[in-house]
């Protein structure tokens, strides 16, 4: 398979090349510019990370625990009663 350039992968994800380059930097993958070709392993790694990030954003927030619910104020009663 041909090497994928950073700007092509960023367009696939719908983000800027700079954002993708910062994600690569977090994974200790050194790149010089948006035209730098990525190896197949690096592309697979970035696609897996991108899918994980998308799933995190889509999953609903966890309901508060029982201890946290006890700390919430009781809003069923009016303070003026």
PDB file of C-alpha atoms in Angstrom:
ATOM      1  CA  UNK A   1       0.000   0.000   0.000  1.00  0.00           C
ATOM      2  CA  UNK A   2       1.214   3.513  -0.756  1.00  0.00           C
ATOM      3  CA  UNK A   3       2.324   5.787   2.032  1.00  0.00           C
ATOM      4  CA  UNK A   4      -0.391   8.168   3.236  1.00  0.00           C
ATOM      5  CA  UNK A   5       0.515  11.795   3.733  1.00  0.00           C
ATOM      6  CA  UNK A   6      -0.509  13.679   6.856  1.00  0.00           C
ATOM      7  CA  UNK A   7      -2.743  16.148   5.035  1.00  0.00           C
ATOM      8  CA  UNK A   8      -4.662  13.277   3.375  1.00  0.00           C
ATOM      9  CA  UNK A   9      -5.261  11.529   6.706  1.00  0.00           C
ATOM     10  CA  UNK A  10      -6.295  14.812   8.340  1.00  0.00           C
ATOM     11  CA  UNK A  11      -8.818  15.398   5.550  1.00  0.00           C
ATOM     12  CA  UNK A  12     -10.179  11.879   6.107  1.00  0.00           C
ATOM     13  CA  UNK A  13     -10.676  12.664   9.812  1.00  0.00           C
ATOM     14  CA  UNK A  14     -12.064  16.130   9.114  1.00  0.00           C
ATOM     15  CA  UNK A  15      -9.427  17.937  11.170  1.00  0.00           C
ATOM     16  CA  UNK A  16      -6.535  20.237  10.353  1.00  0.00           C
ATOM     17  CA  UNK A  17      -3.067  18.937   9.571  1.00  0.00           C
ATOM     18  CA  UNK A  18      -1.750  20.795  12.625  1.00  0.00           C
ATOM     19  CA  UNK A  19      -4.146  18.911  14.914  1.00  0.00           C
ATOM     20  CA  UNK A  20      -3.079  15.595  13.429  1.00  0.00           C
ATOM     21  CA  UNK A  21       0.584  16.533  13.742  1.00  0.00           C
ATOM     22  CA  UNK A  22       0.091  17.298  17.452  1.00  0.00           C
ATOM     23  CA  UNK A  23      -1.618  13.919  17.919  1.00  0.00           C
ATOM     24  CA  UNK A  24       1.340  12.247  16.219  1.00  0.00           C
ATOM     25  CA  UNK A  25       3.727  14.159  18.479  1.00  0.00           C
ATOM     26  CA  UNK A  26       1.862  12.814  21.545  1.00  0.00           C
ATOM     27  CA  UNK A  27       2.531   9.309  20.210  1.00  0.00           C
ATOM     28  CA  UNK A  28       6.247  10.154  19.740  1.00  0.00           C
ATOM     29  CA  UNK A  29       6.011  10.025  15.950  1.00  0.00           C
ATOM     30  CA  UNK A  30       8.234  12.756  14.541  1.00  0.00           C
ATOM     31  CA  UNK A  31       7.009  14.556  11.418  1.00  0.00           C
ATOM     32  CA  UNK A  32       8.349  17.640   9.695  1.00  0.00           C
ATOM     33  CA  UNK A  33       5.342  18.895   7.751  1.00  0.00           C
ATOM     34  CA  UNK A  34       1.881  18.083   6.459  1.00  0.00           C
ATOM     35  CA  UNK A  35       3.477  16.475   3.401  1.00  0.00           C
ATOM     36  CA  UNK A  36       5.386  13.887   5.426  1.00  0.00           C
ATOM     37  CA  UNK A  37       4.382  10.351   4.410  1.00  0.00           C
ATOM     38  CA  UNK A  38       3.303   7.981   7.181  1.00  0.00           C
ATOM     39  CA  UNK A  39       4.057   4.269   7.242  1.00  0.00           C
ATOM     40  CA  UNK A  40       1.159   1.819   7.146  1.00  0.00           C
ATOM     41  CA  UNK A  41       1.643   0.958  10.844  1.00  0.00           C
ATOM     42  CA  UNK A  42       1.485   4.631  11.802  1.00  0.00           C
ATOM     43  CA  UNK A  43      -1.688   5.150   9.749  1.00  0.00           C
ATOM     44  CA  UNK A  44      -3.315   2.123  11.409  1.00  0.00           C
ATOM     45  CA  UNK A  45      -2.322   3.431  14.836  1.00  0.00           C
ATOM     46  CA  UNK A  46      -3.797   6.872  14.115  1.00  0.00           C
ATOM     47  CA  UNK A  47      -7.043   5.426  12.747  1.00  0.00           C
ATOM     48  CA  UNK A  48      -7.449   3.274  15.866  1.00  0.00           C
ATOM     49  CA  UNK A  49      -6.801   6.271  18.122  1.00  0.00           C
ATOM     50  CA  UNK A  50      -9.233   8.417  16.131  1.00  0.00           C
ATOM     51  CA  UNK A  51     -11.990   5.810  16.475  1.00  0.00           C
ATOM     52  CA  UNK A  52     -11.345   5.599  20.240  1.00  0.00           C
ATOM     53  CA  UNK A  53     -11.608   9.375  20.552  1.00  0.00           C
ATOM     54  CA  UNK A  54     -14.881   9.428  18.604  1.00  0.00           C
ATOM     55  CA  UNK A  55     -16.360   6.692  20.817  1.00  0.00           C
ATOM     56  CA  UNK A  56     -15.365   8.604  23.964  1.00  0.00           C
ATOM     57  CA  UNK A  57     -17.169  11.703  22.734  1.00  0.00           C
ATOM     58  CA  UNK A  58     -20.316   9.756  21.838  1.00  0.00           C
ATOM     59  CA  UNK A  59     -20.705   7.758  25.053  1.00  0.00           C
ATOM     60  CA  UNK A  60     -23.068   9.373  27.565  1.00  0.00           C
ATOM     61  CA  UNK A  61     -21.852  10.664  30.863  1.00  0.00           C
ATOM     62  CA  UNK A  62     -22.049   8.131  33.662  1.00  0.00           C
ATOM     63  CA  UNK A  63     -24.903   8.667  36.134  1.00  0.00           C
ATOM     64  CA  UNK A  64     -23.804  10.002  39.515  1.00  0.00           C
ATOM     65  CA  UNK A  65     -22.908   7.425  42.125  1.00  0.00           C
ATOM     66  CA  UNK A  66     -25.043   6.875  45.217  1.00  0.00           C
ATOM     67  CA  UNK A  67     -22.645   8.924  47.337  1.00  0.00           C
ATOM     68  CA  UNK A  68     -22.776  11.805  44.873  1.00  0.00           C
ATOM     69  CA  UNK A  69     -26.580  11.682  44.776  1.00  0.00           C
ATOM     70  CA  UNK A  70     -26.698  12.002  48.570  1.00  0.00           C
ATOM     71  CA  UNK A  71     -24.676  15.206  48.347  1.00  0.00           C
ATOM     72  CA  UNK A  72     -26.995  16.800  45.791  1.00  0.00           C
ATOM     73  CA  UNK A  73     -29.511  19.255  47.290  1.00  0.00           C
ATOM     74  CA  UNK A  74     -33.124  18.173  47.436  1.00  0.00           C
ATOM     75  CA  UNK A  75     -34.878  20.350  44.875  1.00  0.00           C
ATOM     76  CA  UNK A  76     -38.314  18.794  45.359  1.00  0.00           C
ATOM     77  CA  UNK A  77     -39.159  21.148  48.242  1.00  0.00           C
ATOM     78  CA  UNK A  78     -39.343  24.851  47.986  1.00  0.00           C
ATOM     79  CA  UNK A  79     -37.194  26.725  50.534  1.00  0.00           C
ATOM     80  CA  UNK A  80     -40.182  29.003  51.228  1.00  0.00           C
ATOM     81  CA  UNK A  81     -42.410  26.258  52.662  1.00  0.00           C
TER      82      UNK A  81
END
